Structures are given as C-alpha cells and as structure tokens.
C-alpha positions as YAML, in Angstrom:
chain: A
units: angstrom
residues:
- id: 1
  name: GLN
  ca: [102.49, 82.77, 94.07]
- id: 2
  name: VAL
  ca: [100.15, 83.34, 91.16]
- id: 3
  name: LYS
  ca: [101.22, 85.02, 87.94]
- id: 4
  name: LEU
  ca: [98.73, 86.15, 85.30]
- id: 5
  name: VAL
  ca: [99.54, 87.34, 81.79]
- id: 6
  name: GLU
  ca: [96.83, 88.58, 79.43]
- id: 7
  name: SER
  ca: [97.01, 88.70, 75.64]
- id: 8
  name: GLY
  ca: [94.78, 88.98, 72.62]
- id: 9
  name: GLY
  ca: [93.69, 92.58, 72.90]
- id: 10
  name: THR
  ca: [93.18, 94.20, 69.53]
- id: 11
  name: SER
  ca: [91.01, 96.54, 67.53]
- id: 12
  name: VAL
  ca: [87.79, 94.97, 66.28]
- id: 13
  name: GLN
  ca: [84.88, 96.30, 64.29]
- id: 14
  name: ALA
  ca: [81.50, 96.53, 65.93]
- id: 15
  name: GLY
  ca: [79.75, 93.22, 65.43]
- id: 16
  name: GLY
  ca: [82.99, 91.30, 65.24]
- id: 17
  name: SER
  ca: [84.53, 88.78, 67.59]
- id: 18
  name: LEU
  ca: [87.77, 88.34, 69.48]
- id: 19
  name: ARG
  ca: [89.24, 86.12, 72.14]
- id: 20
  name: LEU
  ca: [91.33, 87.22, 75.06]
- id: 21
  name: SER
  ca: [93.70, 84.88, 76.88]
- id: 22
  name: CYS
  ca: [95.10, 84.82, 80.39]
- id: 23
  name: THR
  ca: [97.93, 82.43, 81.12]
- id: 24
  name: VAL
  ca: [98.08, 81.33, 84.75]
- id: 25
  name: SER
  ca: [101.22, 80.25, 86.55]
- id: 26
  name: MET
  ca: [101.14, 78.95, 90.12]
- id: 27
  name: SER
  ca: [103.88, 77.62, 92.33]
- id: 28
  name: THR
  ca: [101.43, 75.27, 94.05]
- id: 29
  name: HIS
  ca: [97.90, 74.20, 93.21]
- id: 30
  name: THR
  ca: [95.36, 76.57, 94.68]
- id: 31
  name: SER
  ca: [91.60, 76.76, 94.41]
- id: 32
  name: LEU
  ca: [91.23, 79.95, 92.43]
- id: 33
  name: CYS
  ca: [88.37, 82.14, 91.43]
- id: 34
  name: MET
  ca: [89.57, 83.58, 88.13]
- id: 35
  name: THR
  ca: [87.76, 86.70, 87.00]
- id: 36
  name: TRP
  ca: [87.80, 89.01, 83.99]
- id: 37
  name: PHE
  ca: [87.54, 92.69, 84.79]
- id: 38
  name: ARG
  ca: [87.40, 95.57, 82.37]
- id: 39
  name: GLN
  ca: [87.95, 99.26, 82.76]
- id: 40
  name: ALA
  ca: [86.95, 101.84, 80.19]
- id: 41
  name: ALA
  ca: [88.53, 105.28, 80.17]
- id: 42
  name: GLY
  ca: [87.26, 107.29, 83.13]
- id: 43
  name: GLN
  ca: [85.26, 104.37, 84.48]
- id: 44
  name: GLU
  ca: [85.58, 101.99, 87.37]
- id: 45
  name: ARG
  ca: [87.08, 98.55, 87.00]
- id: 46
  name: ASP
  ca: [84.16, 96.13, 86.81]
- id: 47
  name: GLY
  ca: [84.01, 92.37, 86.93]
- id: 48
  name: ILE
  ca: [82.26, 90.77, 83.97]
- id: 49
  name: ALA
  ca: [82.90, 87.02, 84.05]
- id: 50
  name: ALA
  ca: [84.52, 84.42, 86.27]
- id: 51
  name: VAL
  ca: [85.52, 80.77, 86.24]
- id: 52
  name: TYR
  ca: [86.14, 78.71, 89.35]
- id: 53
  name: ARG
  ca: [89.24, 76.75, 88.51]
- id: 54
  name: ASP
  ca: [88.56, 73.51, 90.37]
- id: 55
  name: THR
  ca: [85.05, 72.96, 89.00]
- id: 56
  name: GLY
  ca: [84.90, 75.01, 85.80]
- id: 57
  name: ALA
  ca: [81.77, 76.75, 87.05]
- id: 58
  name: THR
  ca: [81.18, 80.05, 85.28]
- id: 59
  name: TYR
  ca: [79.57, 83.28, 86.41]
- id: 60
  name: TYR
  ca: [78.59, 86.30, 84.34]
- id: 61
  name: ASP
  ca: [77.43, 89.83, 84.78]
- id: 62
  name: THR
  ca: [73.91, 89.99, 83.40]
- id: 63
  name: SER
  ca: [74.86, 92.78, 81.00]
- id: 64
  name: VAL
  ca: [77.24, 90.56, 79.02]
- id: 65
  name: HIS
  ca: [76.20, 86.95, 79.53]
- id: 66
  name: ASP
  ca: [74.59, 86.64, 76.11]
- id: 67
  name: ARG
  ca: [77.70, 87.77, 74.19]
- id: 68
  name: LEU
  ca: [80.69, 86.84, 76.31]
- id: 69
  name: LYS
  ca: [81.95, 83.41, 77.20]
- id: 70
  name: ALA
  ca: [84.63, 82.67, 79.77]
- id: 71
  name: TYR
  ca: [86.23, 79.27, 79.91]
- id: 72
  name: LEU
  ca: [89.32, 77.54, 81.18]
- id: 73
  name: ASP
  ca: [91.65, 75.23, 79.30]
- id: 74
  name: ASP
  ca: [93.21, 73.45, 82.23]
- id: 75
  name: ALA
  ca: [95.76, 71.62, 80.10]
- id: 76
  name: LYS
  ca: [97.08, 74.96, 78.87]
- id: 77
  name: ASN
  ca: [96.64, 76.76, 82.20]
- id: 78
  name: THR
  ca: [94.83, 79.43, 80.25]
- id: 79
  name: LEU
  ca: [91.64, 81.35, 80.92]
- id: 80
  name: TYR
  ca: [89.83, 82.70, 77.88]
- id: 81
  name: LEU
  ca: [87.22, 85.37, 77.27]
- id: 82
  name: GLN
  ca: [85.36, 85.12, 73.98]
- id: 83
  name: ILE
  ca: [83.66, 88.37, 72.98]
- id: 84
  name: ASN
  ca: [81.03, 88.05, 70.26]
- id: 85
  name: TYR
  ca: [79.04, 90.80, 68.51]
- id: 86
  name: ALA
  ca: [81.39, 93.42, 69.88]
- id: 87
  name: LYS
  ca: [79.83, 96.75, 70.83]
- id: 88
  name: PRO
  ca: [81.47, 100.16, 71.31]
- id: 89
  name: GLU
  ca: [80.91, 99.79, 75.05]
- id: 90
  name: ASP
  ca: [83.20, 96.74, 75.03]
- id: 91
  name: ALA
  ca: [86.17, 99.04, 74.39]
- id: 92
  name: ALA
  ca: [88.28, 98.89, 77.54]
- id: 93
  name: MET
  ca: [91.39, 97.56, 79.18]
- id: 94
  name: TYR
  ca: [90.70, 93.95, 80.13]
- id: 95
  name: TYR
  ca: [92.32, 92.46, 83.21]
- id: 96
  name: CYS
  ca: [92.57, 88.93, 84.46]
- id: 97
  name: ALA
  ca: [92.43, 88.65, 88.25]
- id: 98
  name: ALA
  ca: [92.46, 85.77, 90.70]
- id: 99
  name: LYS
  ca: [91.88, 85.08, 94.34]
- id: 100
  name: GLU
  ca: [92.12, 82.01, 96.51]
- id: 101
  name: SER
  ca: [88.57, 81.26, 97.58]
- id: 102
  name: PRO
  ca: [85.90, 78.64, 97.99]
- id: 103
  name: PRO
  ca: [83.41, 78.47, 95.11]
- id: 104
  name: SER
  ca: [80.73, 80.28, 97.11]
- id: 105
  name: VAL
  ca: [82.62, 83.57, 96.85]
- id: 106
  name: CYS
  ca: [83.32, 83.40, 93.14]
- id: 107
  name: ALA
  ca: [79.89, 84.63, 92.08]
- id: 108
  name: THR
  ca: [79.11, 88.13, 90.85]
- id: 109
  name: SER
  ca: [78.41, 89.70, 94.25]
- id: 110
  name: TRP
  ca: [82.02, 89.08, 95.26]
- id: 111
  name: TRP
  ca: [83.61, 90.91, 92.31]
- id: 112
  name: LYS
  ca: [85.18, 93.80, 94.16]
- id: 113
  name: ALA
  ca: [88.57, 94.64, 92.70]
- id: 114
  name: PRO
  ca: [90.27, 95.17, 96.11]
- id: 115
  name: GLY
  ca: [89.34, 91.60, 97.01]
- id: 116
  name: PHE
  ca: [91.59, 90.16, 94.32]
- id: 117
  name: PRO
  ca: [95.29, 89.95, 95.25]
- id: 118
  name: HIS
  ca: [96.54, 88.69, 91.88]
- id: 119
  name: TRP
  ca: [96.36, 90.73, 88.68]
- id: 120
  name: GLY
  ca: [97.72, 90.74, 85.19]
- id: 121
  name: ARG
  ca: [98.80, 93.94, 83.46]
- id: 122
  name: GLY
  ca: [95.86, 94.05, 81.13]
- id: 123
  name: THR
  ca: [95.22, 93.91, 77.41]
- id: 124
  name: GLN
  ca: [93.54, 96.68, 75.42]
- id: 125
  name: VAL
  ca: [90.43, 96.22, 73.29]
- id: 126
  name: THR
  ca: [89.16, 98.92, 70.96]
- id: 127
  name: VAL
  ca: [85.95, 98.73, 68.97]
- id: 128
  name: SER
  ca: [85.43, 100.72, 65.79]
- id: 129
  name: SER
  ca: [81.99, 101.48, 64.44]
...
C-alpha cells in the first residue's frame, strides 16, 4: 500500500518561489513513478513533473521545465516540487500521484490521471499579481 501526503501549498506573489512536499509511505519497496499533477478551477488535472523513484530520473512537461524542479529525498521519503518565478497560471490544486511501473512508462506521454492508483489529497497554491 502506498500513502501520499502533500504539504506546502500557500499563497505566493507572482515572481516568487515556493516548495511543495509529498511524503511517501509504502508497506514494501516498490518501483514507483511519482508524478506531480495540478488542477486549476474548471480545468483538467494535468501532469507536470515526475521522478522515477529507483533511479531519480526526472521528466517534465515542456511548459514548466524551465521554472519547476521535481526531486526526491530518498532518506526522507519525500518528493518535492520547487516552483520558481511563479505565474498566475500556476494557481491550482497540486496533487502527488504514484504508480508501480517500469521507468519506460514514467515519461510525459504516460501521465493520464486514471493510470495512477495512488493519490494524495492535494495542496492549494494561489498566486497574487
């Protein structure tokens, strides 16, 4: 069983930075693709960044790769998402999701929300201009 708990959501001014956290708990070690999704009001839930737990390999949506950084602190069992130069379009509910998979299906083309069985409850980010 995999349990995910997000934190760090806050209100930030445009141009500012923040870091989101996702604490991962697993009953047994599993090769996980860990992905950050976000969902703005009235929009679909979209994947934006992923880390493959066993290798640390990272994957990004092209629209965010220059401002967002996802990384895993294995010792803390925590996945992070650093958001720099925040924009109004970053305002959304951010979710941490995970699926058991080989690394080949952790890349962007596999980021369909129904394909992820494990989800956190989300953390809210607002951006003020």
